[in-house]
XYZ file of C-alpha atoms in Angstrom:
681
model
C 37.433 -11.285 43.804
C 40.021 -9.475 45.913
C 41.944 -8.283 42.894
C 38.708 -7.225 41.197
C 37.554 -5.085 44.166
C 40.962 -3.475 44.502
C 41.153 -2.817 40.756
C 37.687 -1.223 40.665
C 38.555 1.112 43.532
C 41.881 2.074 41.939
C 40.191 2.956 38.629
C 37.336 4.791 40.372
C 39.776 6.893 42.375
C 41.659 7.848 39.219
C 38.545 9.021 37.377
C 37.366 10.953 40.431
C 40.706 12.768 40.658
C 40.595 13.414 36.904
C 37.104 14.904 37.244
C 38.239 17.247 40.022
C 41.235 18.336 37.959
C 38.996 19.042 34.953
C 36.586 20.912 37.208
C 39.057 23.252 38.859
C 42.054 23.283 36.530
C 42.623 24.638 33.054
C 43.941 21.642 31.149
C 44.737 23.562 27.978
C 46.723 26.385 29.553
C 48.440 24.764 32.527
C 51.863 23.195 32.271
C 51.822 19.386 31.966
C 54.144 18.984 34.953
C 51.783 20.994 37.159
C 48.763 18.984 36.023
C 50.576 15.700 36.533
C 51.726 16.593 40.050
C 48.277 17.811 41.101
C 46.547 14.797 39.587
C 48.914 12.391 41.327
C 48.493 14.141 44.698
C 44.699 14.108 44.500
C 44.670 10.548 43.180
C 46.798 9.154 46.012
C 44.719 10.956 48.642
C 41.440 9.648 47.232
C 42.949 6.182 46.915
C 43.837 6.079 50.628
C 40.290 7.081 51.557
C 38.616 4.459 49.356
C 40.927 1.550 50.216
C 40.852 2.019 54.003
C 37.322 0.504 54.501
C 38.469 -2.599 52.613
C 41.481 -2.794 54.913
C 39.199 -2.617 57.966
C 36.938 -5.457 56.752
C 39.958 -7.585 55.854
C 41.449 -7.002 59.314
C 38.191 -7.994 61.021
C 38.127 -11.200 58.988
C 41.712 -11.985 59.983
C 40.823 -11.296 63.619
C 37.896 -13.699 63.269
C 40.238 -16.412 62.019
C 42.567 -15.804 64.949
C 39.741 -15.856 67.514
C 38.142 -19.002 66.088
C 41.376 -20.817 65.289
C 42.758 -23.775 67.252
C 45.068 -21.517 69.285
C 42.810 -18.523 69.504
C 39.930 -19.903 71.601
C 41.904 -20.470 74.797
C 43.621 -17.109 74.754
C 40.376 -15.339 73.903
C 38.507 -17.049 76.692
C 41.188 -16.113 79.204
C 41.132 -12.542 77.966
C 37.347 -12.453 78.261
C 37.471 -13.901 81.799
C 39.538 -10.911 82.890
C 36.783 -8.596 81.589
C 33.742 -10.179 83.261
C 33.167 -7.018 85.252
C 32.661 -5.101 82.018
C 29.796 -5.493 79.598
C 31.994 -4.660 76.625
C 33.418 -8.096 76.037
C 33.146 -8.884 72.372
C 33.681 -12.644 72.678
C 32.195 -14.325 75.783
C 33.834 -17.227 77.614
C 33.100 -20.676 76.352
C 31.237 -19.613 73.240
C 31.233 -22.016 70.294
C 33.557 -21.437 67.409
C 32.194 -19.585 64.406
C 32.856 -20.177 60.767
C 34.422 -17.000 59.437
C 32.937 -16.068 56.083
C 35.293 -14.272 53.732
C 34.201 -10.718 52.806
C 33.459 -9.944 49.186
C 36.256 -7.368 49.142
C 38.856 -9.527 50.873
C 42.414 -8.657 49.878
C 45.031 -11.363 50.163
C 47.820 -11.165 52.712
C 50.902 -9.330 51.563
C 49.149 -7.073 49.040
C 47.974 -4.271 51.317
C 51.280 -3.666 53.180
C 53.149 -3.219 49.902
C 50.306 -1.109 48.519
C 50.247 1.197 51.557
C 54.006 1.650 51.534
C 54.027 2.691 47.879
C 51.039 5.029 48.211
C 52.080 6.587 51.513
C 55.715 7.286 50.745
C 54.894 8.536 47.243
C 52.381 11.004 48.661
C 54.833 12.128 51.350
C 57.588 12.715 48.808
C 55.150 14.761 46.769
C 53.881 16.919 49.612
C 57.182 17.591 51.382
C 59.708 17.654 48.547
C 58.383 17.825 44.988
C 55.269 20.000 45.202
C 56.925 22.869 47.149
C 59.703 22.848 44.568
C 57.152 22.806 41.718
C 55.252 25.681 43.331
C 58.324 27.892 43.401
C 59.239 26.773 39.886
C 55.803 27.688 38.497
C 55.720 31.033 40.321
C 59.237 32.024 39.277
C 59.669 34.822 36.773
C 62.981 33.557 35.369
C 63.205 33.071 31.616
C 65.180 29.802 31.557
C 64.745 26.439 33.194
C 68.032 26.768 35.020
C 66.955 30.141 36.407
C 63.636 28.739 37.608
C 65.338 25.775 39.254
C 67.777 28.116 41.000
C 64.947 30.333 42.245
C 63.001 27.317 43.494
C 66.005 25.966 45.409
C 66.684 29.341 47.038
C 63.048 29.837 48.076
C 62.816 26.319 49.534
C 66.147 26.450 51.359
C 64.506 27.887 54.494
C 61.593 25.493 54.045
C 63.757 22.387 53.910
C 66.137 23.741 56.569
C 63.284 23.999 59.066
C 62.329 20.355 58.527
C 65.926 19.288 58.854
C 66.275 21.186 62.124
C 63.173 19.531 63.587
C 64.354 16.105 62.507
C 67.806 16.644 64.034
C 66.171 17.779 67.288
C 64.192 14.541 67.463
C 67.337 12.540 66.792
C 69.135 14.319 69.622
C 66.191 13.638 71.915
C 66.237 9.948 71.099
C 70.014 9.708 71.321
C 69.842 11.094 74.864
C 67.989 7.921 75.942
C 70.433 4.999 75.735
C 67.680 2.410 76.121
C 66.515 3.213 72.582
C 68.549 1.841 69.720
C 67.964 3.784 66.536
C 67.400 1.685 63.444
C 66.161 2.533 59.976
C 62.653 1.413 60.949
C 62.666 3.697 63.988
C 63.883 6.611 61.891
C 60.949 6.037 59.544
C 58.616 6.028 62.542
C 60.033 9.361 63.722
C 59.473 10.900 60.289
C 55.918 9.522 60.108
C 55.152 10.809 63.612
C 56.425 14.286 62.730
C 54.370 14.421 59.503
C 51.206 13.132 61.226
C 51.636 15.613 64.084
C 51.786 18.530 61.647
C 48.809 17.165 59.718
C 46.724 16.534 62.844
C 47.388 20.079 64.021
C 45.884 21.530 60.830
C 43.244 18.795 60.568
C 41.560 19.688 63.863
C 41.421 23.365 62.883
C 39.727 22.633 59.563
C 37.488 19.947 61.065
C 36.232 22.234 63.831
C 35.191 24.781 61.216
C 33.599 22.311 58.808
C 31.578 20.390 61.405
C 29.549 23.532 62.132
C 29.718 25.462 58.885
C 28.545 22.715 56.517
C 25.229 21.961 58.315
C 24.688 25.693 58.810
C 25.287 26.387 55.119
C 22.589 23.916 54.116
C 20.182 25.322 56.703
C 20.784 28.846 55.433
C 20.411 27.658 51.856
C 16.821 26.710 52.693
C 16.128 30.387 53.484
C 15.793 32.074 50.136
C 15.930 35.640 51.466
C 19.174 35.029 53.335
C 20.715 33.343 50.305
C 19.816 36.239 48.005
C 21.106 38.884 50.433
C 24.351 36.938 50.899
C 24.774 36.764 47.127
C 24.266 40.540 46.841
C 26.933 41.000 49.516
C 29.386 38.774 47.626
C 28.657 40.589 44.368
C 29.544 43.937 45.972
C 32.815 42.559 47.356
C 33.672 40.842 44.086
C 33.079 44.070 42.176
C 35.791 45.727 44.274
C 38.182 42.811 43.751
C 37.406 42.803 40.042
C 38.201 46.514 39.692
C 41.426 46.073 41.688
C 42.479 43.186 39.436
C 41.742 45.230 36.315
C 43.687 48.226 37.622
C 46.624 46.048 38.647
C 46.672 44.354 35.247
C 46.551 47.731 33.469
C 49.484 49.013 35.517
C 51.501 45.873 34.783
C 50.683 46.122 31.065
C 51.742 49.774 30.989
C 55.140 48.750 32.344
C 55.329 46.020 29.717
C 54.514 48.569 26.999
C 57.328 50.848 28.162
C 59.741 47.921 28.164
C 58.500 46.877 24.717
C 59.282 50.339 23.347
C 62.637 50.592 25.127
C 64.116 47.263 24.001
C 64.824 47.084 20.283
C 64.225 43.965 18.241
C 67.963 43.291 17.889
C 68.774 43.643 21.584
C 69.788 40.486 23.534
C 66.990 41.116 26.061
C 64.361 41.079 23.329
C 63.698 37.374 23.853
C 62.845 38.061 27.485
C 60.462 40.851 26.470
C 58.782 38.552 23.930
C 58.345 35.932 26.664
C 56.575 38.516 28.844
C 54.384 39.597 25.939
C 53.241 36.007 25.350
C 51.873 35.946 28.911
C 49.759 39.060 28.260
C 46.155 38.883 26.978
C 45.789 38.296 23.243
C 44.048 41.601 22.519
C 46.881 43.461 24.239
C 49.461 41.569 22.169
C 47.637 42.565 18.979
C 47.531 46.191 20.086
C 51.257 46.218 20.765
C 51.890 44.450 17.475
C 50.225 47.289 15.580
C 52.344 49.859 17.425
C 55.774 49.228 15.913
C 57.291 52.622 16.599
C 60.731 52.512 18.226
C 62.248 55.348 20.249
C 65.531 57.059 19.638
C 68.822 55.474 20.580
C 69.442 57.797 23.519
C 65.958 57.107 24.894
C 66.612 53.376 24.657
C 69.822 53.774 26.644
C 68.040 55.741 29.380
C 65.040 53.390 29.684
C 66.791 50.089 29.000
C 65.804 47.652 31.804
C 68.019 45.069 33.429
C 67.376 41.353 33.367
C 66.533 41.366 37.086
C 63.829 43.968 36.560
C 62.463 41.954 33.639
C 62.236 38.889 35.899
C 60.214 40.906 38.421
C 57.951 42.289 35.698
C 57.464 38.777 34.316
C 56.397 37.532 37.737
C 54.004 40.468 38.175
C 52.416 39.906 34.770
C 51.856 36.204 35.538
C 50.271 37.091 38.876
C 47.948 39.831 37.589
C 46.835 37.875 34.530
C 45.882 34.927 36.739
C 44.180 37.208 39.242
C 42.221 38.968 36.498
C 41.021 35.700 34.942
C 39.996 34.357 38.352
C 37.974 37.439 39.238
C 36.256 37.375 35.845
C 35.187 33.763 36.353
C 33.992 34.438 39.913
C 32.081 37.495 38.707
C 30.248 35.487 36.047
C 29.416 32.730 38.561
C 27.988 35.238 41.046
C 25.949 36.956 38.329
C 24.396 33.678 37.226
C 23.642 32.749 40.833
C 22.018 36.124 41.526
C 19.925 35.979 38.336
C 18.806 32.463 39.221
C 17.807 33.418 42.771
C 15.857 36.407 41.489
C 14.109 34.127 38.998
C 13.163 31.809 41.859
C 11.632 34.761 43.725
C 9.582 35.698 40.669
C 8.451 32.135 39.953
C 7.257 31.430 43.495
C 4.004 33.270 42.744
C 3.569 31.635 39.348
C 0.122 30.133 38.721
C 1.216 27.957 35.815
C 3.816 26.038 37.879
C 6.295 26.416 35.021
C 9.754 27.753 35.824
C 10.789 30.538 33.468
C 14.297 31.975 33.225
C 15.035 35.626 32.607
C 17.902 34.783 30.263
C 18.495 31.640 28.234
C 21.360 29.442 29.288
C 24.646 30.045 27.494
C 25.288 26.304 27.329
C 23.048 24.189 25.089
C 20.570 22.103 27.048
C 20.945 18.365 26.591
C 18.027 16.152 25.670
C 18.415 14.191 28.908
C 17.995 17.329 31.014
C 15.013 18.513 29.001
C 13.421 15.080 29.391
C 14.176 14.435 33.067
C 14.085 18.035 34.312
C 11.279 19.867 32.491
C 10.115 23.364 33.567
C 7.340 21.952 35.764
C 9.775 19.693 37.629
C 12.209 22.579 37.954
C 9.466 24.755 39.480
C 8.525 22.146 42.090
C 12.181 21.612 43.022
C 13.230 25.263 43.199
C 10.074 26.689 44.752
C 8.726 23.857 46.935
C 11.004 20.871 47.578
C 14.460 22.390 47.761
C 13.956 24.286 51.018
C 12.566 21.234 52.851
C 15.249 18.945 51.448
C 18.014 21.261 52.629
C 16.460 21.507 56.081
C 16.304 17.738 56.472
C 19.847 17.401 55.166
C 21.041 20.083 57.596
C 19.480 18.205 60.520
C 21.111 14.918 59.455
C 24.505 16.588 59.045
C 24.115 18.270 62.433
C 23.522 14.903 64.089
C 26.603 13.498 62.392
C 28.624 16.511 63.530
C 27.499 15.947 67.114
C 28.493 12.287 66.832
C 31.950 13.254 65.543
C 32.490 15.820 68.310
C 31.401 13.328 70.984
C 33.584 10.585 69.544
C 36.621 12.890 69.298
C 36.322 13.602 73.003
C 35.738 9.987 74.117
C 37.508 7.740 71.589
C 40.303 6.920 74.046
C 37.790 5.177 76.366
C 37.578 1.459 75.554
C 35.808 0.266 78.727
C 33.055 1.306 78.314
C 33.038 2.111 74.608
C 31.794 5.680 74.266
C 32.677 6.460 70.667
C 29.557 6.293 68.504
C 31.402 4.986 65.462
C 33.238 2.340 67.497
C 29.879 1.073 68.809
C 28.489 0.813 65.274
C 31.530 -1.089 64.010
C 31.540 -3.453 67.018
C 27.857 -4.259 66.491
C 28.528 -5.143 62.872
C 31.661 -7.048 63.854
C 29.658 -9.265 66.210
C 27.650 -10.549 63.237
C 30.541 -10.258 60.775
C 28.443 -8.101 58.482
C 31.298 -6.915 56.316
C 29.160 -4.920 53.909
C 27.688 -2.897 56.766
C 31.173 -2.372 58.217
C 32.485 -1.042 54.920
C 29.467 1.209 54.415
C 29.737 2.624 57.940
C 33.477 3.208 57.536
C 33.070 4.831 54.149
C 30.219 7.091 55.342
C 32.265 8.229 58.345
C 35.435 8.882 56.344
C 33.447 10.612 53.618
C 31.803 12.961 56.117
C 35.153 13.784 57.722
C 36.662 14.428 54.282
C 33.774 16.694 53.302
C 34.212 18.737 56.484
C 37.972 19.069 55.964
C 38.347 19.247 52.178
C 35.408 21.590 51.608
C 37.203 24.048 53.862
C 40.344 23.573 51.760
C 38.411 24.179 48.526
C 36.808 27.354 49.872
C 39.721 28.749 51.856
C 41.068 32.107 50.688
C 44.401 33.200 52.136
C 44.516 36.887 51.094
C 43.345 35.841 47.597
C 46.597 33.932 47.138
C 45.268 30.375 47.339
C 41.833 29.984 45.825
C 40.266 27.267 43.705
C 38.130 28.654 40.886
C 36.285 26.386 38.410
C 38.368 26.042 35.221
C 40.589 29.036 36.131
C 42.690 27.920 39.112
C 46.308 28.970 38.811
C 49.172 26.515 39.097
C 50.204 27.658 42.554
C 46.730 27.119 44.062
C 46.358 23.716 42.395
C 49.641 22.529 43.833
C 48.808 24.033 47.213
C 45.569 22.035 47.362
C 47.363 18.838 46.315
C 50.000 19.434 48.981
C 47.339 19.909 51.669
C 45.495 16.769 50.550
C 48.616 14.634 50.906
C 49.386 16.100 54.318
C 45.863 15.854 55.745
C 44.753 12.444 54.467
C 47.128 10.171 56.501
C 46.372 11.799 59.895
C 42.667 11.898 59.009
C 42.686 8.143 58.393
C 44.625 7.527 61.596
C 42.107 9.649 63.486
C 39.285 7.622 61.971
C 40.922 4.340 62.999
C 41.198 5.754 66.508
C 37.478 6.615 66.490
C 36.540 2.992 65.706
C 39.207 1.546 68.088
C 41.274 -0.055 65.323
C 44.493 1.715 66.359
C 46.169 -0.103 69.268
C 48.392 2.911 69.971
C 45.315 4.773 71.232
C 42.889 1.998 72.234
C 45.571 -0.156 73.968
C 43.829 -3.322 72.788
C 45.581 -6.564 71.953
C 44.069 -7.309 68.562
C 44.918 -7.582 64.891
C 46.196 -4.342 63.383
C 45.217 -2.997 60.014
C 47.823 -2.979 57.289
C 47.641 0.825 57.286
C 48.653 1.157 60.942
C 51.356 -1.485 60.521
C 53.316 0.693 58.088
C 53.067 3.647 60.495
C 55.257 1.840 62.991
C 54.927 1.806 66.756
C 54.204 5.276 68.035
C 55.333 4.105 71.488
C 58.758 5.260 70.443
C 57.530 8.824 71.065
C 55.285 8.356 74.089
C 54.612 12.076 74.558
C 53.007 12.103 71.095
C 51.156 8.769 71.337
C 49.821 9.225 74.888
C 49.516 13.007 74.873
C 49.108 14.877 71.621
C 47.151 12.206 69.695
C 44.625 11.810 72.528
C 44.085 15.256 73.990
C 44.620 17.586 71.049
C 41.504 16.378 69.098
C 39.402 17.552 72.063
C 40.191 21.078 70.922
C 37.551 20.558 68.240
C 34.890 21.423 70.843
C 36.290 24.932 71.342
C 36.657 25.419 67.594
C 33.063 24.326 66.972
C 31.764 26.749 69.608
C 33.772 29.628 68.151
C 32.537 28.767 64.639
C 28.935 28.554 65.825
C 29.090 32.085 67.240
C 31.084 33.327 64.193
C 33.958 34.591 66.293
C 36.343 34.386 63.345
C 34.045 36.411 61.072
C 33.551 39.018 63.783
C 37.301 39.374 64.296
C 37.905 39.715 60.560
C 35.125 42.279 60.351
C 36.765 44.338 63.104
C 40.127 44.112 61.304
C 38.630 45.598 58.126
C 37.894 42.427 56.147
C 34.180 42.713 55.459
C 32.233 39.566 56.345
C 28.521 38.928 55.946
C 26.836 39.197 59.349
C 23.319 37.863 59.840
C 22.317 40.775 62.107
C 22.812 43.170 59.146
C 24.902 45.974 60.549
C 25.289 49.238 58.645
C 28.253 48.097 56.572
C 26.609 44.806 55.631
C 23.362 46.556 54.660
C 25.250 49.049 52.496
C 27.102 46.279 50.686
C 23.859 44.335 50.153
C 22.200 47.407 48.634
C 25.241 48.032 46.460
C 25.199 44.442 45.237
C 21.484 44.661 44.447
C 22.092 47.775 42.369
C 24.983 46.119 40.532
C 22.789 43.143 39.671
C 20.059 45.484 38.436
C 22.569 47.218 36.141
C 23.910 43.938 34.821
C 20.383 42.721 34.194
C 19.526 45.852 32.168
C 22.794 45.582 30.260
C 22.152 41.959 29.386
C 18.562 42.728 28.382
C 19.714 45.516 26.068
C 22.309 43.220 24.580
C 19.760 40.482 23.937
C 17.280 42.985 22.475
C 19.972 44.332 20.160
C 20.883 40.801 19.137
C 17.246 39.949 18.435
C 16.855 43.123 16.338
C 19.980 42.271 14.378
C 18.682 38.770 13.789
C 15.350 40.230 12.637
C 17.074 42.583 10.220
C 19.225 39.734 8.964
C 16.094 37.683 8.333
C 14.336 40.523 6.546
C 17.403 41.273 4.462
C 17.751 37.625 3.558
C 14.070 37.473 2.516
C 14.431 40.619 0.404
C 17.618 39.313 -1.124
C 15.916 36.026 -1.976
C 12.928 37.860 -3.427
C 15.189 40.159 -5.464
C 17.213 37.245 -6.785
C 13.954 35.485 -7.714
C 12.687 38.552 -9.567
C 16.029 38.978 -11.327
C 15.957 35.323 -12.306
C 12.427 35.592 -13.685
C 13.243 38.757 -15.698
C 16.396 37.140 -17.051
C 14.417 34.080 -18.043
C 11.809 36.237 -19.802
C 14.540 38.187 -21.594
C 16.189 34.953 -22.686
C 12.889 33.572 -23.976
C 12.110 36.806 -25.883
C 15.629 36.905 -27.339
C 15.268 33.287 -28.366
C 11.964 33.969 -30.057
C 13.318 37.041 -31.864
C 16.390 35.126 -33.001
C 14.250 32.277 -34.231
C 12.003 34.761 -36.091
C 14.931 36.435 -37.783
C 16.386 33.109 -38.779
C 13.121 31.846 -40.130
C 12.551 35.025 -42.105
C 16.100 34.856 -43.449
C 15.744 31.210 -44.455
C 12.515 31.931 -46.226
C 14.263 34.507 -48.392
C 17.330 32.338 -48.995
C 16.577 28.701 -49.619
C 19.114 26.497 -47.874
C 18.530 23.730 -50.326
C 20.009 25.830 -53.025
C 22.979 27.245 -51.121
C 24.018 24.583 -48.617
C 23.070 21.265 -50.151
C 26.377 20.673 -51.905
C 28.308 21.086 -48.668
C 26.325 18.517 -46.648
C 25.991 15.998 -49.374
C 29.690 15.490 -49.545
C 30.660 11.910 -48.879
C 34.055 12.804 -47.351
C 32.714 14.296 -44.086
C 29.216 13.074 -43.434
C 29.374 13.578 -39.622
C 30.638 17.165 -39.522
C 27.146 18.704 -39.554
C 23.740 17.624 -38.394
C 20.934 17.076 -40.674
C 19.362 20.423 -39.830
C 22.589 22.295 -40.550
C 24.214 25.125 -38.545
C 20.997 27.078 -38.122
C 19.333 24.212 -36.315
C 22.172 24.142 -33.765
C 21.625 27.819 -32.931
C 18.136 27.098 -31.686
C 19.370 24.354 -29.280
C 18.135 24.920 -25.720
C 21.581 24.405 -24.196
C 22.947 27.536 -25.830
C 21.195 29.777 -23.258
C 21.883 27.747 -20.142
C 24.478 30.284 -18.932
C 22.195 33.324 -19.369
């Protein structure tokens, strides 16, 4: 059963990572190496999250065997006697031994440590070594593999040098204390501590934002007017970004056109120019292909670019083409969202309780959706149930956020136990309810991941890293995979600290999980174990307060980056009005396009009917002409045969005994009246 549970989780994690890659990546256009690296990074991160609850239940079962074993009762009773003043003793003195039932997802000893080592070190090699190199390689404008590798090594020299400097500083610090003897295991612990410290630093920042923003987003989504105004605001901003992307792409293509005219087809740099042209849009390539004029020789010498300038132009073309495709996809998504919200506003006063769309869906509707989600069900969901469902969900998420904030500030207290999630796990541990333990662990980790990873998926660093459905560039995909691999291990360690399963923080003498065993003893760096890991997560309170009052949005708004403010200042109101007008124009444009298409279809139908009727009339007239010609031919033949008796003229020919089968009995004139003669008329 253990192998079956582990195998199911491994397969489920792979398909979930594959779904995310298909959702946000462009499988047909991206390089296979980029897709493989991103898929592996997401897969390993999801795998750690799904396997950790099974590790917790297995550890609790092993602790049960130790406590109820022949050598565990005496030590446990003595340990409990020292805690009689506290009401947090899990196992009282003198209690009878329990029979430890094996959990359904129990994983045999020796499997999880090897599994965690492979998964952890593979993900760390990806996030610190391979993915940064692949990012620079994919962003490079060089025309050869060797040139891209060289560019990637140069760009990452400072990156790797910084890590090496930090690692050497830690080694010097440890070497200054002679009581510590450095071994390979301790060096691994130092590297793990450094990686987890960097990840925890970023994790708390993202967590403090997500704990407040996610419940607030669902609460605001229940307010239809706010949601529509926010969409208008985003449409106005996206229109500006879309025009900037189009202008930047046009400027880059103009430079490519000048290079295309300057470099002749026999020049050695022509291969580089052709490589740049293949990155341009297809319609632009066709337009340049039709323009085959070449300038004079002296003009070519004056305008002939260097290979370095071609590398820069290649990099610019890659950037602007990706930016243009991303803005186009975002523009279409915002238009569909705005049209849908306006349709909801119109259908709220509908008396028929049937949801009607202004424009038909571009994708064909499946039979399952039409059966399970008819227009009446869609009306009740969009106009009645959705607002209340989002409000209830926002309240539940707010309570979970409060529990996380409280637990982050009190998880270091073990007597009494103040962490909410530690209390829940200890209650289930008292009854050895492994299914409840795994469900509670998975729900907690899932909520933490949603708060952190949703921020990663929606973060926009000056439009450089942004995940767009089906149009995410290679650099953003690899950036997200790199963040996943860096954030997941410290997130899991933080979760184990919340439920008091990490002895480095809880200071409890109990069985360790296999995940914490591969992390090594953080006591080697006491200022990290007893200082940073305990007190830095409390910063989440300040971050939550600043997010609640939108201090970040207000600062960005003052710096010139327009943000949607709920109080509707002058700039926000102007952008909302501009977005409403843009949606009105797009709606009229789409209506005219659909009306023109319907008229063309009507004319096609009428023309087809007339063509069918004309062909029918022509067929009937041809048939009548053929019948009349047949009758006239038969009349002429009959009149001719009456005047000339065939018995007198043709009888000797057909009565010959040498060729009896050459003619039919009626002779040649009978064959002329055969119906098959006029089949082709």
